[in-house]
Structure formats: structure tokens, C-alpha cells
Short mmCIF file of C-alpha atoms in Angstrom, two decimals:
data_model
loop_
_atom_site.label_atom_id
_atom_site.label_comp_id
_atom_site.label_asym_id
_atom_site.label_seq_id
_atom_site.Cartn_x
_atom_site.Cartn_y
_atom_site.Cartn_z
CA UNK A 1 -37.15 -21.08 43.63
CA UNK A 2 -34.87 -23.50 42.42
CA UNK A 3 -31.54 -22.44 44.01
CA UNK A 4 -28.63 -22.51 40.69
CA UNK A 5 -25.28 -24.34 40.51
CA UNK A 6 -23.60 -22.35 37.87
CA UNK A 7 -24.46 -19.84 35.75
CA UNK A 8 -22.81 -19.37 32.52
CA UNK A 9 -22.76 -15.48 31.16
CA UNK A 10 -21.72 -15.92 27.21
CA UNK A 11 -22.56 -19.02 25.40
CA UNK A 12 -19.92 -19.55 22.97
CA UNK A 13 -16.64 -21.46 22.57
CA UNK A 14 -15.03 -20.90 25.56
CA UNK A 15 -19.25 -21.28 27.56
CA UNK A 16 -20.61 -24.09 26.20
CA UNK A 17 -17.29 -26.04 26.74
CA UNK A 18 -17.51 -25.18 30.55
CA UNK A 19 -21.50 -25.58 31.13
CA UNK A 20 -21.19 -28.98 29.13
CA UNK A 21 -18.65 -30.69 31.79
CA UNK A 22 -20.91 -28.66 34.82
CA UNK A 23 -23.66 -30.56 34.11
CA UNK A 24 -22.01 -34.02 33.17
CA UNK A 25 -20.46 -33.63 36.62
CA UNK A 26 -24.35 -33.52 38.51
CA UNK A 27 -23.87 -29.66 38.41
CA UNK A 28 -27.57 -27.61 38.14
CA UNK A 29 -26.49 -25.33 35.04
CA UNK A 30 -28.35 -22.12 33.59
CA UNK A 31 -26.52 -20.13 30.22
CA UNK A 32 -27.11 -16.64 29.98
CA UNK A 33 -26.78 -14.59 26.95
CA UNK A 34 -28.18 -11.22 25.42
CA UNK A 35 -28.51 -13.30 22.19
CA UNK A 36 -31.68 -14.29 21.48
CA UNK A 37 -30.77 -16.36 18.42
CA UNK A 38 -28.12 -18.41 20.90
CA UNK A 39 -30.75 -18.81 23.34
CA UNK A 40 -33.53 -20.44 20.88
CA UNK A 41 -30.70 -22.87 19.42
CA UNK A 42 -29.91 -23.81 22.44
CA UNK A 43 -33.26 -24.73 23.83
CA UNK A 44 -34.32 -26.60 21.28
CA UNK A 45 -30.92 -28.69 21.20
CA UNK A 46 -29.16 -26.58 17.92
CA UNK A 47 -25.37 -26.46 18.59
CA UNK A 48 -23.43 -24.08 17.06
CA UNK A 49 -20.04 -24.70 19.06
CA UNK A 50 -18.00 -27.49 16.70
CA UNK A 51 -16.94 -28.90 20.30
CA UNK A 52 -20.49 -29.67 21.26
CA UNK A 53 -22.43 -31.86 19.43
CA UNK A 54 -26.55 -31.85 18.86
CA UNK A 55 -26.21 -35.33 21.20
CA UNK A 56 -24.43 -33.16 23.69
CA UNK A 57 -26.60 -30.47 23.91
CA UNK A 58 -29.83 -32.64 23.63
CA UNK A 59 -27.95 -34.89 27.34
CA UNK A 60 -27.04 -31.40 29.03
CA UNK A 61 -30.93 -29.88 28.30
CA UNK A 62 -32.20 -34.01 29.38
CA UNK A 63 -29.71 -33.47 33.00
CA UNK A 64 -31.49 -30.26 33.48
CA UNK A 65 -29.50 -27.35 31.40
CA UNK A 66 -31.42 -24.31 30.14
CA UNK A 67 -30.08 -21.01 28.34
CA UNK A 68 -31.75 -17.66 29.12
CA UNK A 69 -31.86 -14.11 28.04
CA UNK A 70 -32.87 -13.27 31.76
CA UNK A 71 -30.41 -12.35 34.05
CA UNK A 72 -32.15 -12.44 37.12
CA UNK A 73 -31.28 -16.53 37.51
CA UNK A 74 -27.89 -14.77 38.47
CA UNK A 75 -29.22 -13.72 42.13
CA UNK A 76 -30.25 -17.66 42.54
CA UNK A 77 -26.87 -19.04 41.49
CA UNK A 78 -23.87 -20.44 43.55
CA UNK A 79 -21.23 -19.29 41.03
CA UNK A 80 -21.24 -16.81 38.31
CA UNK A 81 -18.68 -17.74 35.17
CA UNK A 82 -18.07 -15.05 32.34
CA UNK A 83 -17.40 -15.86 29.60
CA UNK A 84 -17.48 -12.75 27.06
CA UNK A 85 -15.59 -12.27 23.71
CA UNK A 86 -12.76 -9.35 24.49
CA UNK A 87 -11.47 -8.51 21.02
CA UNK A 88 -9.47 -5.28 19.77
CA UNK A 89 -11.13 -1.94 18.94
CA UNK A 90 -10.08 -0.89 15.19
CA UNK A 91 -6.99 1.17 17.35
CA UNK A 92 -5.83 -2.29 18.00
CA UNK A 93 -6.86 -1.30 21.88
CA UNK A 94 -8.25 -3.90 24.40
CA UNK A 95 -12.34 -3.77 23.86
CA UNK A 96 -13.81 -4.63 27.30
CA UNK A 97 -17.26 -3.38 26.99
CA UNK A 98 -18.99 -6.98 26.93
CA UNK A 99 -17.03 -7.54 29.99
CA UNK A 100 -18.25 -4.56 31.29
CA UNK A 101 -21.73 -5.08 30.43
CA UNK A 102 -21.38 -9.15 31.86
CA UNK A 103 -20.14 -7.39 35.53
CA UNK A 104 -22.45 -4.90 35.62
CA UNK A 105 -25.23 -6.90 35.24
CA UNK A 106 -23.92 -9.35 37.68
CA UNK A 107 -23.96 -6.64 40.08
CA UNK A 108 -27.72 -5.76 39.48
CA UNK A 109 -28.12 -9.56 40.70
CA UNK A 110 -25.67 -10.40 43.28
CA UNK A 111 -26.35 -12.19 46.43
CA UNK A 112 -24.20 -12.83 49.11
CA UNK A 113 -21.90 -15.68 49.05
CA UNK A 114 -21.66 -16.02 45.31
CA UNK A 115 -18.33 -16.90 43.89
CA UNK A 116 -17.60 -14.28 40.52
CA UNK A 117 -15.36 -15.88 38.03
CA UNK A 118 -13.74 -13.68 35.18
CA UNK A 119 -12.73 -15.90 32.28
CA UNK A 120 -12.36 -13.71 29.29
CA UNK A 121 -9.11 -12.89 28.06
CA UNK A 122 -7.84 -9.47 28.99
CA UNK A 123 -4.78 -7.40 30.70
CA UNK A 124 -3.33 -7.76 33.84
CA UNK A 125 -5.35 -5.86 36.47
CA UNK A 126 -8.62 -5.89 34.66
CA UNK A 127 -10.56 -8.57 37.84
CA UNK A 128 -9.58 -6.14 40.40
CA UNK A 129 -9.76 -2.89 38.43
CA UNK A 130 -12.53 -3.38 36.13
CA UNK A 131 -14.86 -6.20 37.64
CA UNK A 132 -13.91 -5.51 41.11
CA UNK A 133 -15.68 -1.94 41.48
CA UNK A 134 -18.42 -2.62 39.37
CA UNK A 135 -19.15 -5.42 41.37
CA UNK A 136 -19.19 -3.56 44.21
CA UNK A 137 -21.48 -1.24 43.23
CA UNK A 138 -24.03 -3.44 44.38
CA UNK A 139 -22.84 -3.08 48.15
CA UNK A 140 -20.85 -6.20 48.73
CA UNK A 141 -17.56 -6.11 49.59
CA UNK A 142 -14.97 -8.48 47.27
CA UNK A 143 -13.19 -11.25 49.84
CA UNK A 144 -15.91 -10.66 52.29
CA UNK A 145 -19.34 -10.42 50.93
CA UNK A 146 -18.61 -12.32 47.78
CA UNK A 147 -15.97 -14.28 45.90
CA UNK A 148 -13.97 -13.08 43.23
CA UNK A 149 -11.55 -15.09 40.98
CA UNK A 150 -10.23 -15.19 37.41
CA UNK A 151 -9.04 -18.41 35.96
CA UNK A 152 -7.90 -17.69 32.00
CA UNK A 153 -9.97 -19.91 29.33
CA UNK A 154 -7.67 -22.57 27.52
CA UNK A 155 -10.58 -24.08 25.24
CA UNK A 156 -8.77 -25.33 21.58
CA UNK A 157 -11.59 -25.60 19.47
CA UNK A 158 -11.22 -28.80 17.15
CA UNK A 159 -8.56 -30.64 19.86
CA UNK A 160 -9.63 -34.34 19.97
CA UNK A 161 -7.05 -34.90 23.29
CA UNK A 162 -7.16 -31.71 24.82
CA UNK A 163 -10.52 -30.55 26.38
CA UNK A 164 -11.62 -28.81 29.16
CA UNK A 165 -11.93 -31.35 31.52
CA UNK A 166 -8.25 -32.70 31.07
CA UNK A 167 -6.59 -29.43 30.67
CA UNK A 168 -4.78 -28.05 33.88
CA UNK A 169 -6.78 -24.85 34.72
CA UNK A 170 -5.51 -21.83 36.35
CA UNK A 171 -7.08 -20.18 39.41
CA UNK A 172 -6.00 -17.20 40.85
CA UNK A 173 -8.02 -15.13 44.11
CA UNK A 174 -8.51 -11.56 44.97
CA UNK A 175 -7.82 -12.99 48.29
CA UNK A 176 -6.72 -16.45 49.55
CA UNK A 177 -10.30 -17.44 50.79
CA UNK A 178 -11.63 -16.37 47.07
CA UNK A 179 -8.69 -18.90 45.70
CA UNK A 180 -9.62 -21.94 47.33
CA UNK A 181 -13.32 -21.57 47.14
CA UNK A 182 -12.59 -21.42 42.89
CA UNK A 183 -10.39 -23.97 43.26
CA UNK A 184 -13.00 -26.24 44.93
CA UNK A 185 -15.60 -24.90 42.74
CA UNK A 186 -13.40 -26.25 39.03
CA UNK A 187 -12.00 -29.43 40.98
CA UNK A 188 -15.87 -30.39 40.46
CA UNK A 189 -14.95 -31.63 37.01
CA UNK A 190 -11.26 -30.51 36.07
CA UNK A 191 -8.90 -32.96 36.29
CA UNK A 192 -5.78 -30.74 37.61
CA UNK A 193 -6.78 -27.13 38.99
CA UNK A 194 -3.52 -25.18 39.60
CA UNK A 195 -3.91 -22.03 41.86
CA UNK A 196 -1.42 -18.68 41.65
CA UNK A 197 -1.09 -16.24 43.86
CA UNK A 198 -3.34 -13.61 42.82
CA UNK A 199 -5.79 -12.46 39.73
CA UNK A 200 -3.17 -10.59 37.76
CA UNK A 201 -0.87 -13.54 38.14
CA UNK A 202 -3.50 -15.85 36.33
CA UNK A 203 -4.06 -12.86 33.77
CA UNK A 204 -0.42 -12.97 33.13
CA UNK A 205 -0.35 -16.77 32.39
CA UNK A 206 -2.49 -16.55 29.73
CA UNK A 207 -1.12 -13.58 27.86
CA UNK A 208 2.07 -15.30 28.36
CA UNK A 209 0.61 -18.49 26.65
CA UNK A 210 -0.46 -16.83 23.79
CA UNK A 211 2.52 -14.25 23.29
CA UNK A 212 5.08 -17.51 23.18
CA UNK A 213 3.37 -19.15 20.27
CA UNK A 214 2.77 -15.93 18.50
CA UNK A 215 6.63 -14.70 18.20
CA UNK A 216 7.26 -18.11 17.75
CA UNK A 217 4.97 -18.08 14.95
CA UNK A 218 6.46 -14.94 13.58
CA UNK A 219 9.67 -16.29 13.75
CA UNK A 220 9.10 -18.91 11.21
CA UNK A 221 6.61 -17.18 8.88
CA UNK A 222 9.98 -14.53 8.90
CA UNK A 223 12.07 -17.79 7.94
CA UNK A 224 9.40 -18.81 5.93
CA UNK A 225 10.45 -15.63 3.10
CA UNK A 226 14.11 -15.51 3.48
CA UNK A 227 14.24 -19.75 2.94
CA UNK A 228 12.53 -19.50 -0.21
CA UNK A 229 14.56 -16.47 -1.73
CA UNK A 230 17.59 -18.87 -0.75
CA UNK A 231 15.70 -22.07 -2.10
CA UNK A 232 15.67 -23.62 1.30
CA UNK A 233 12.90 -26.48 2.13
CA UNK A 234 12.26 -24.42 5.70
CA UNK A 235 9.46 -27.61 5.97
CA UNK A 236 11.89 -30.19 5.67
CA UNK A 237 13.97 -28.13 8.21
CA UNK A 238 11.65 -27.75 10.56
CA UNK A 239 10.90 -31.59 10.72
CA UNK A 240 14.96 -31.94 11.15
CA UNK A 241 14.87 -29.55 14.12
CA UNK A 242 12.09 -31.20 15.69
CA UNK A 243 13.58 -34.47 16.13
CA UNK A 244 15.85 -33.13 18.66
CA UNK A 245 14.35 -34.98 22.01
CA UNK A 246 15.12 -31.36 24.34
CA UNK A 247 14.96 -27.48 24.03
CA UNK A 248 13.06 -27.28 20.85
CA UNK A 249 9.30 -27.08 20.11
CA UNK A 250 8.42 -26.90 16.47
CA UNK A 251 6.12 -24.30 15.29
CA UNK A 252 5.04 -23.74 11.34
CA UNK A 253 4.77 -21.35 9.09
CA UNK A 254 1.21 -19.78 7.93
CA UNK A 255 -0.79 -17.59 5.64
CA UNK A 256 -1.55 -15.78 8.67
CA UNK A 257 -2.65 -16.16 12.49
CA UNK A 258 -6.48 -16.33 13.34
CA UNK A 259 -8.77 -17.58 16.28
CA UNK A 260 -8.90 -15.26 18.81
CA UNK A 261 -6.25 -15.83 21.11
CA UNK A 262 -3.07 -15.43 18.64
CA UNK A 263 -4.26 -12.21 16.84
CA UNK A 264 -5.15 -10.47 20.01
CA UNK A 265 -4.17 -12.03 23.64
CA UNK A 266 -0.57 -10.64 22.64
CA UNK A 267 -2.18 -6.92 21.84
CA UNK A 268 -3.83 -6.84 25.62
CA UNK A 269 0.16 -7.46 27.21
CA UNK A 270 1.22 -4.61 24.38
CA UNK A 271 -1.49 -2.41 25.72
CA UNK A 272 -0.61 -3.33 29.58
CA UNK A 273 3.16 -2.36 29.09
CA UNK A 274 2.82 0.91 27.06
CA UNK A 275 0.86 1.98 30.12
CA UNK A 276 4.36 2.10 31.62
CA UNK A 277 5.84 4.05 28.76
CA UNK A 278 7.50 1.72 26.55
CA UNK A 279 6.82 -0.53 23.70
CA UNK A 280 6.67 -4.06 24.29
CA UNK A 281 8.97 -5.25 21.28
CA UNK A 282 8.56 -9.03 20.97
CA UNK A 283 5.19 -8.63 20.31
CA UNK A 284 4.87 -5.56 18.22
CA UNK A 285 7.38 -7.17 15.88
CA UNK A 286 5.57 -10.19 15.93
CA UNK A 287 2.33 -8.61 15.29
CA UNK A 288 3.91 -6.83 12.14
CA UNK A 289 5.59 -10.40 10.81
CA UNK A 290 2.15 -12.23 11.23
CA UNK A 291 0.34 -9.36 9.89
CA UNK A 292 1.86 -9.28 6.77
CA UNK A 293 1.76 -12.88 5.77
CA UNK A 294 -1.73 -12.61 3.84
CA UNK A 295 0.21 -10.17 1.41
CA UNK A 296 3.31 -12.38 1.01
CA UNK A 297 0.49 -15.27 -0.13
CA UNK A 298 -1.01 -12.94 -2.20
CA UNK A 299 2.55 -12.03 -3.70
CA UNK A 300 3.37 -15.69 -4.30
CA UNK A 301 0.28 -16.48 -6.40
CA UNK A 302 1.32 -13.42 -8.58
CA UNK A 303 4.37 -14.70 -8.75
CA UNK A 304 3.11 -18.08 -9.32
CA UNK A 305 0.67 -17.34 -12.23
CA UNK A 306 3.42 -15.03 -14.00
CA UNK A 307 5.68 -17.91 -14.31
CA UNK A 308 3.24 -19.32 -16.60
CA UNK A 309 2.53 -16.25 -18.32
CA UNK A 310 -1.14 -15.55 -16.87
CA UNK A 311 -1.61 -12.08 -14.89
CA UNK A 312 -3.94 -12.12 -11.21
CA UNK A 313 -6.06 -10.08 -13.10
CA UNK A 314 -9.07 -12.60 -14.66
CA UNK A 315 -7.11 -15.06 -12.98
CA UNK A 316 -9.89 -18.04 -11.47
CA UNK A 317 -9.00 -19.10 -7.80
CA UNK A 318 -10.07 -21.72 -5.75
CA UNK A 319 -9.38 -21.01 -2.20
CA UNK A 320 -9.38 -24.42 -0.23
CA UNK A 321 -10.33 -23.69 3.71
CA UNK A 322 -11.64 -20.40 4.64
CA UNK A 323 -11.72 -20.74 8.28
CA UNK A 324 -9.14 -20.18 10.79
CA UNK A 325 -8.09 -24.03 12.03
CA UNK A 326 -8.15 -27.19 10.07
CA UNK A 327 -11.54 -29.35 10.71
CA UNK A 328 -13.76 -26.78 12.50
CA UNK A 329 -16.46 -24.36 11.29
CA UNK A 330 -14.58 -21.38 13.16
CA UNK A 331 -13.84 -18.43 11.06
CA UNK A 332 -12.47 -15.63 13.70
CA UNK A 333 -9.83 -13.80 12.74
CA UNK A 334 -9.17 -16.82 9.62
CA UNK A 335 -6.07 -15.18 7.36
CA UNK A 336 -8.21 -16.43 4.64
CA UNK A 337 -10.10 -12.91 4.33
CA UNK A 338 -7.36 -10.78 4.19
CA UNK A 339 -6.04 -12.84 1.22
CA UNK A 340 -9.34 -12.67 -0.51
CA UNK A 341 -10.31 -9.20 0.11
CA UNK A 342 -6.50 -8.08 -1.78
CA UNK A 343 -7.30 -11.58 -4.64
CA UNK A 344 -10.48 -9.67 -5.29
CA UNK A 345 -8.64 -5.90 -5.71
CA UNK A 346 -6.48 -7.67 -8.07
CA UNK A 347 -9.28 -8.64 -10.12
CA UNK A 348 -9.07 -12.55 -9.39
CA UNK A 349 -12.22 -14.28 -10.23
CA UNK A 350 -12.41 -16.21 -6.90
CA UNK A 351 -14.37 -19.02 -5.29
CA UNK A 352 -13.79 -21.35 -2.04
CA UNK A 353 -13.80 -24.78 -1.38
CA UNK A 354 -14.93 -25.81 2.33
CA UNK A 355 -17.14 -28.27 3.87
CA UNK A 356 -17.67 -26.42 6.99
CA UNK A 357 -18.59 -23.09 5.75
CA UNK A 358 -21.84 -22.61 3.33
CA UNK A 359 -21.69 -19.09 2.63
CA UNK A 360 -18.95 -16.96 2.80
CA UNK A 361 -18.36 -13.42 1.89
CA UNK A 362 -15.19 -10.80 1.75
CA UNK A 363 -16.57 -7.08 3.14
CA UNK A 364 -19.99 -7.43 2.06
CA UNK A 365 -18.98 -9.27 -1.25
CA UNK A 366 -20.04 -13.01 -1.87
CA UNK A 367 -17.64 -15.57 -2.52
CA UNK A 368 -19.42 -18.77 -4.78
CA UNK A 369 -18.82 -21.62 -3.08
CA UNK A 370 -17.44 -24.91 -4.72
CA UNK A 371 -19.68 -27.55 -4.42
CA UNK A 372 -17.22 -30.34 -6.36
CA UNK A 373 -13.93 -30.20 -5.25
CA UNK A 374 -12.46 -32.06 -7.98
CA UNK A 375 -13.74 -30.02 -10.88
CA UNK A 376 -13.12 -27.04 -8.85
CA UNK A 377 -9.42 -27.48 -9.05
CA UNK A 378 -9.47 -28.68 -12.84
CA UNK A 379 -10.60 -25.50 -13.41
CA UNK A 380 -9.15 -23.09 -11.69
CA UNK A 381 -5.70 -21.26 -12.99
CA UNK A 382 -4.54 -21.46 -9.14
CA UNK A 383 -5.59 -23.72 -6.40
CA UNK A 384 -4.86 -21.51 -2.77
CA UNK A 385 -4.54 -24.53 -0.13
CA UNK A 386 -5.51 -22.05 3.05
CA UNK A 387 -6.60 -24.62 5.20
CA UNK A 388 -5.95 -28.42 5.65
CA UNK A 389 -9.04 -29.49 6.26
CA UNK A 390 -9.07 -33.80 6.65
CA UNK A 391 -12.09 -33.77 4.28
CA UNK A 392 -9.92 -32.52 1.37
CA UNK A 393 -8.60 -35.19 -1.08
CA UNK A 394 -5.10 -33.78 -0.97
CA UNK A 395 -4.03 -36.16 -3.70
CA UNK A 396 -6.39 -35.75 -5.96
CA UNK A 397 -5.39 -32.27 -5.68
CA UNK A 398 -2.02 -32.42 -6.30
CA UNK A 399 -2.60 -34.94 -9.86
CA UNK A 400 -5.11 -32.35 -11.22
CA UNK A 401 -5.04 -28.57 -9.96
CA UNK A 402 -3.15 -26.61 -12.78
CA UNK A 403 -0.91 -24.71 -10.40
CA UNK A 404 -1.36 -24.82 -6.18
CA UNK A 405 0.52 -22.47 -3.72
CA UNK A 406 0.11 -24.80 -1.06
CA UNK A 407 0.71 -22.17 2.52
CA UNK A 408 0.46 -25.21 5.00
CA UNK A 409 3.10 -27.56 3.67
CA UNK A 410 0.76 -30.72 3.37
CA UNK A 411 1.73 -31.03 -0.50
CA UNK A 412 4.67 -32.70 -2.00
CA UNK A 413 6.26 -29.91 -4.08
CA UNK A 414 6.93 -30.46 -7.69
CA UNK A 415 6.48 -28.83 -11.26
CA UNK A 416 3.10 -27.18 -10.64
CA UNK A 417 3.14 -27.25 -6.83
CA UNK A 418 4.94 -24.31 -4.27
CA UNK A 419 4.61 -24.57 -0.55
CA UNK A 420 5.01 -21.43 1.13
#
């Protein structure tokens, strides 16, 4: 049988990405998933993954691409990437039973020689505490019977300069010898590979990624409150601050964090160093700030609406951009359903305006969708700017939406227009 390049296990933002610049670089690539709705798309050249395109798919199926449901292609296959969705239990703990369904089934199929490659976000220790045994329970020996690496995943879904391909990627070994041969295996078709020491190291890096901009982002959705109690244009001082050429990086405020890595990377370091007894500050504050910004939005369209006399209750509003980033389909963790789940126990008559989401509902509950933008905001008592999205006519907003709590600071502020 054919003998496999890559195999990809989890076909999603952070898979696709990776299996996409495999195969551009002459790379014989196989995606594995236990989705069997993924798996038809796929095949039949149906992207789902706003970074790959229907043209993209339909050259990586032409140069010889295929996704699968079966996971014995693993035992053919060179090197073995997973790529799994770690998210938070409801306890707020680190969930890593897709990882630990990927690994074990990678030990059911694998072969000598094969190079393992943990990419999913998770705590430090998890390649050599979690993967490691369970791939050993198939009788190889990590460092000498097989290769075992993690290299975090740095995908930014909607970045038109960053990809995978030009983004430096991180590499670290359970041994030396398990270093280099990752190394080799991403210098394929990564423009800068950058190896660490060890696994836990290159688990580290990426918690420590995503922690920075989250208390960053906490700091100045905290500034965000105080600056309007003390009429402050925190927008306008931001853009001051930023023009300084050294030791500042400017960060905005937010309805809210989503995405994946902002809401929860910071919760997996939490986790790691309450395991040592003590509460990891930074981000637990953090967490709380960010947290709590979908009920200061809410707050400000009461307060909004009462300054013209109209209660939240009956109220009609047009959210604008339910998804998590401007200019991308991708709704995880989006702040936008928070806002709309406490909108809705208010008694708001709500609907939502976005050209990359068709149907969208809070808890079970249908939202209508907007299909005319510009009558939408005529009629609604508040217009809820969530998300910036480039296919928004921004001023045709601002000349006719009755009142707009604008939470991204796109808007000029005036008589009937607040930014957050």
C-alpha cells in the first residue's frame, strides 16, 4: 500500500491550515476525523474552514489529498499531526478527552519510526504525561521506537499576512533526536521552525502567548469602565499611546473575548499552577474582567435606551456581527451570545445582522436574521455594533440607526452614537 506522508487527526482550523501547505509542498497527505459530515465535505471539495477556500480544497484533493473516518492509514504514515479541539469542562477544567481519544487511537496504529506530533493546546506536561504512556501502550518506546514532539498551533483565522507557512513555529522533543526529526519534518514548508528544549517548554510558549494578550485585554476592557464614568475617550487614548515607537503594544477594548485561544489557553496555565497550591492571579483576574464585559454591554444599552425614555423591555435590537472576529464565519466562544442570551431575559425583541452567519440561535432560541441592513437599523430602537465586519456600511449606519452602542470603537461618537 501506498506508504503516507502526513496524516492529519482533526480537520478543523488549526488541520486544514497544516494539511493545505503539506500538500502544496509535494507532501502525500491523508485527514482523519471521527466526523463523518467533515469527511463528506471534504471529499467532495466543501470547505468549511474560512482560511481554505473551495479552490483550495478542490488543488489539495487534485495533488492527491483525501479525508477519512478510518484510522488505520495511521500505521502507513511517516508523521502523525493532532490536531484536536481542547476546550474547558463547565468547571472551567482542561477537557482532554479528544486528545485522549486522538493518542489512543494512534497507538492502536503505530509503526515504528513514526514521528507523533501533539498540536492541541493544553498544560505543561500533557506530551509526556498524557500522550506519552498512551502511546506506549502499543509497545514502542518514545525516543527510541518512535518520535514524539509537540509544536503549539498559532493558526489566526481571518489573518491576510500571517499564515501558517510564514509564521515561526515552535518545536520542542521528548528527546533531542525527536527535536530535530520535527524540526526537519515542519522545515518542509514553514518558513522559520524554532526548536526549545523540551515538550513542556513549547507547551509553555503558547500558554504564555495567549495569557499576555488576555490580561492585556483585561486591562483595557477594566479602563474601558472607569474612562467612561470619568468621560475619558480611552479610544483616542489608546491611539496616543500607541504612537510611542518602543515599550508599548496597543491592545483594545471589547464586548468580550472569544475564539478559542483567549477564553481558554489562559485557564490550562491556571489549572497547571493550582496543581502546586496556589492561584495563578494574573489570569484569574483577567478571566473575571473579560468575563464580565457582555454584562457591562448589556448595562450600557439600558442605559442607553433610558436616556431616551424607552425601557430594554419591548425594546427592538439589531445586533451587527455575531461571531467572534471581524470578517470570518467563526463563532467559538463569540461574546455576542452572552449579550443576547441576558438582551433576551430582559425582554428585548432582538435580531442580528451578519453576512457570514445564516442562522443563529441563543440556547436553543432563534434569533431572525436581518436580511437588509439598512432598514434593519431604521428600525431598530438600538443598533449593538458587536462585530466590525468590512461588509458593514458603517456610515450608513451611523446617518440612520436611532441610537448605536458601538463596543469596537469604529464609529465617530456623537448625539445618538456611544462607543464603549
Amino acid at each position: 500500500m501506498t506508504e503516507i506522508d502526513l496524516a492529519v487527526i482533526g480537520l478543523g482550523y488549526v488541520g486544514m491550515p497544516l494539511a493545505k501547505e503539506a500538500v502544496a509542498a509535494g507532501l502525500r497527505v491523508v485527514g482523519v476525523d471521527v466526523d463523518p459530515a467533515k469527511v463528506d465535505a471534504l471529499n467532495a471539495g466543501q470547505s468549511y474552514i474560512d482560511d481554505l477556500t473551495d479552490a483550495d480544497l478542490e488543488h489539495m484533493l487534485t495533488n492527491g489529498f483525501s479525508a477519512t473516518l478510518d484510522a488505520s492509514v495511521l500505521a502507513r504514515s511517516n508523521t502523525i499531526v493532532i490536531c484536536v479541539p481542547t476546550p474547558l469542562d463547565e468547571d472551567h477544567r482542561p477537557d482532554l478527552s479528544a486528545v485522549e481519544g486522538a493518542t489512543s487511537t494512534v497507538a492502536r496504529n503505530l509503526s515504528r519510526g513514526t514521528l507523533v506530533v501533539l498540536e492541541s493546546t493544553t498544560w505543561p506536561g500533557t506530551t509526556d504525561e498524557v500522550a506519552r504512556p498512551l502511546l506506549e501502550s502499543s509497545g514502542l518506546v518514545a525516543g527510541e521506537d518512535f518520535h514524539l514532539a509537540f509544536s503549539p498551533e498559532r493558526i489566526d483565522p481571518g489573518n491576510p499576512k500571517f499564515g501558517l507557512r510564514n509564521t515561526p513555529k515552535v518545536v520542542g522533543g521528548y528527546t533531542p533526536t525527536c527535536r530535530d526529526r520535527a524540526t526537519a519534518f515542519y522545515g518542509q514548508f514553514i518558513e522559520q521552525v524554532v526548536p526549545v528544549s523540551g515538550t513542556r517548554e513549547a507547551e509553555m510558549a503558547k500558554l504564555l502567548e495567549n495569557t499576555y494578550r488576555h490580561v492585556n485585554i483585561a486591562l483595557v476592557n477594566e479602563m474601558a469602565i472607569f474612562c467612561d464614568e470619568l468621560g475619558i475617550d480611552l479610544w483616542e487614548s489608546i491611539e496616543a499611546a500607541a504612537t510611542k515607537p518602543f515599550g508599548f503594544q496597543k491592545f483594545l477594548p471589547g464586548p468580550g473575548v472569544g475564539g478559542h485561544c483567549i477564553p481558554v489557553d489562559p485557564s490550562y496555565l491556571s489549572y497547571t499552577v493550582r496543581k502546586l497550591g496556589y492561584p495563578f492571579r494574573f489570569v484569574e483576574l483577567a478571566q473575571e474582567i473579560n468575563e464580565r464585559m457582555p454584562s457591562y454591554v448589556v448595562a450600557r444599552v439600558q442605559r442607553l435606551l433610558n436616556r431616551h425614555k424607552k425601557p430594554v423591555n419591548g425594546a427592538r435590537v439589531v445586533m451587527l456581527g455575531v461571531t467572534y472576529k471581524p470578517d470570518i464565519a467563526d463563532e467559538r466562544e463569540t461574546p455576542a451570545l452572552p449579550v443576547a442570551r441576558a438582551l433576551l431575559e430582559l425582554g428585548a425583541e432582538l435580531t442580528f445582522a451578519d453576512p457570514y452567519v445564516k442562522e443563529w440561535s441563543v440556547d436553543g432560541t432563534p434569533v431572525p436574521r436581518e436580511e437588509d441592513l439598512a432598514e434593519a437599523v431604521i428600525n431598530a430602537d438600538v443598533t449593538l455594533l458587536m462585530q466590525q465586519h468590512a461588509a458593514f456600511d458603517l456610515d450608513m449606519v451611523e446617518a440612520k440607526a436611532r441610537l448605536v452602542l458601538d463596543t469596537r470603537g469604529v464609529l465617530a461618537e456623537g448625539e445618538r452614537v456611544e462607543r464603549l
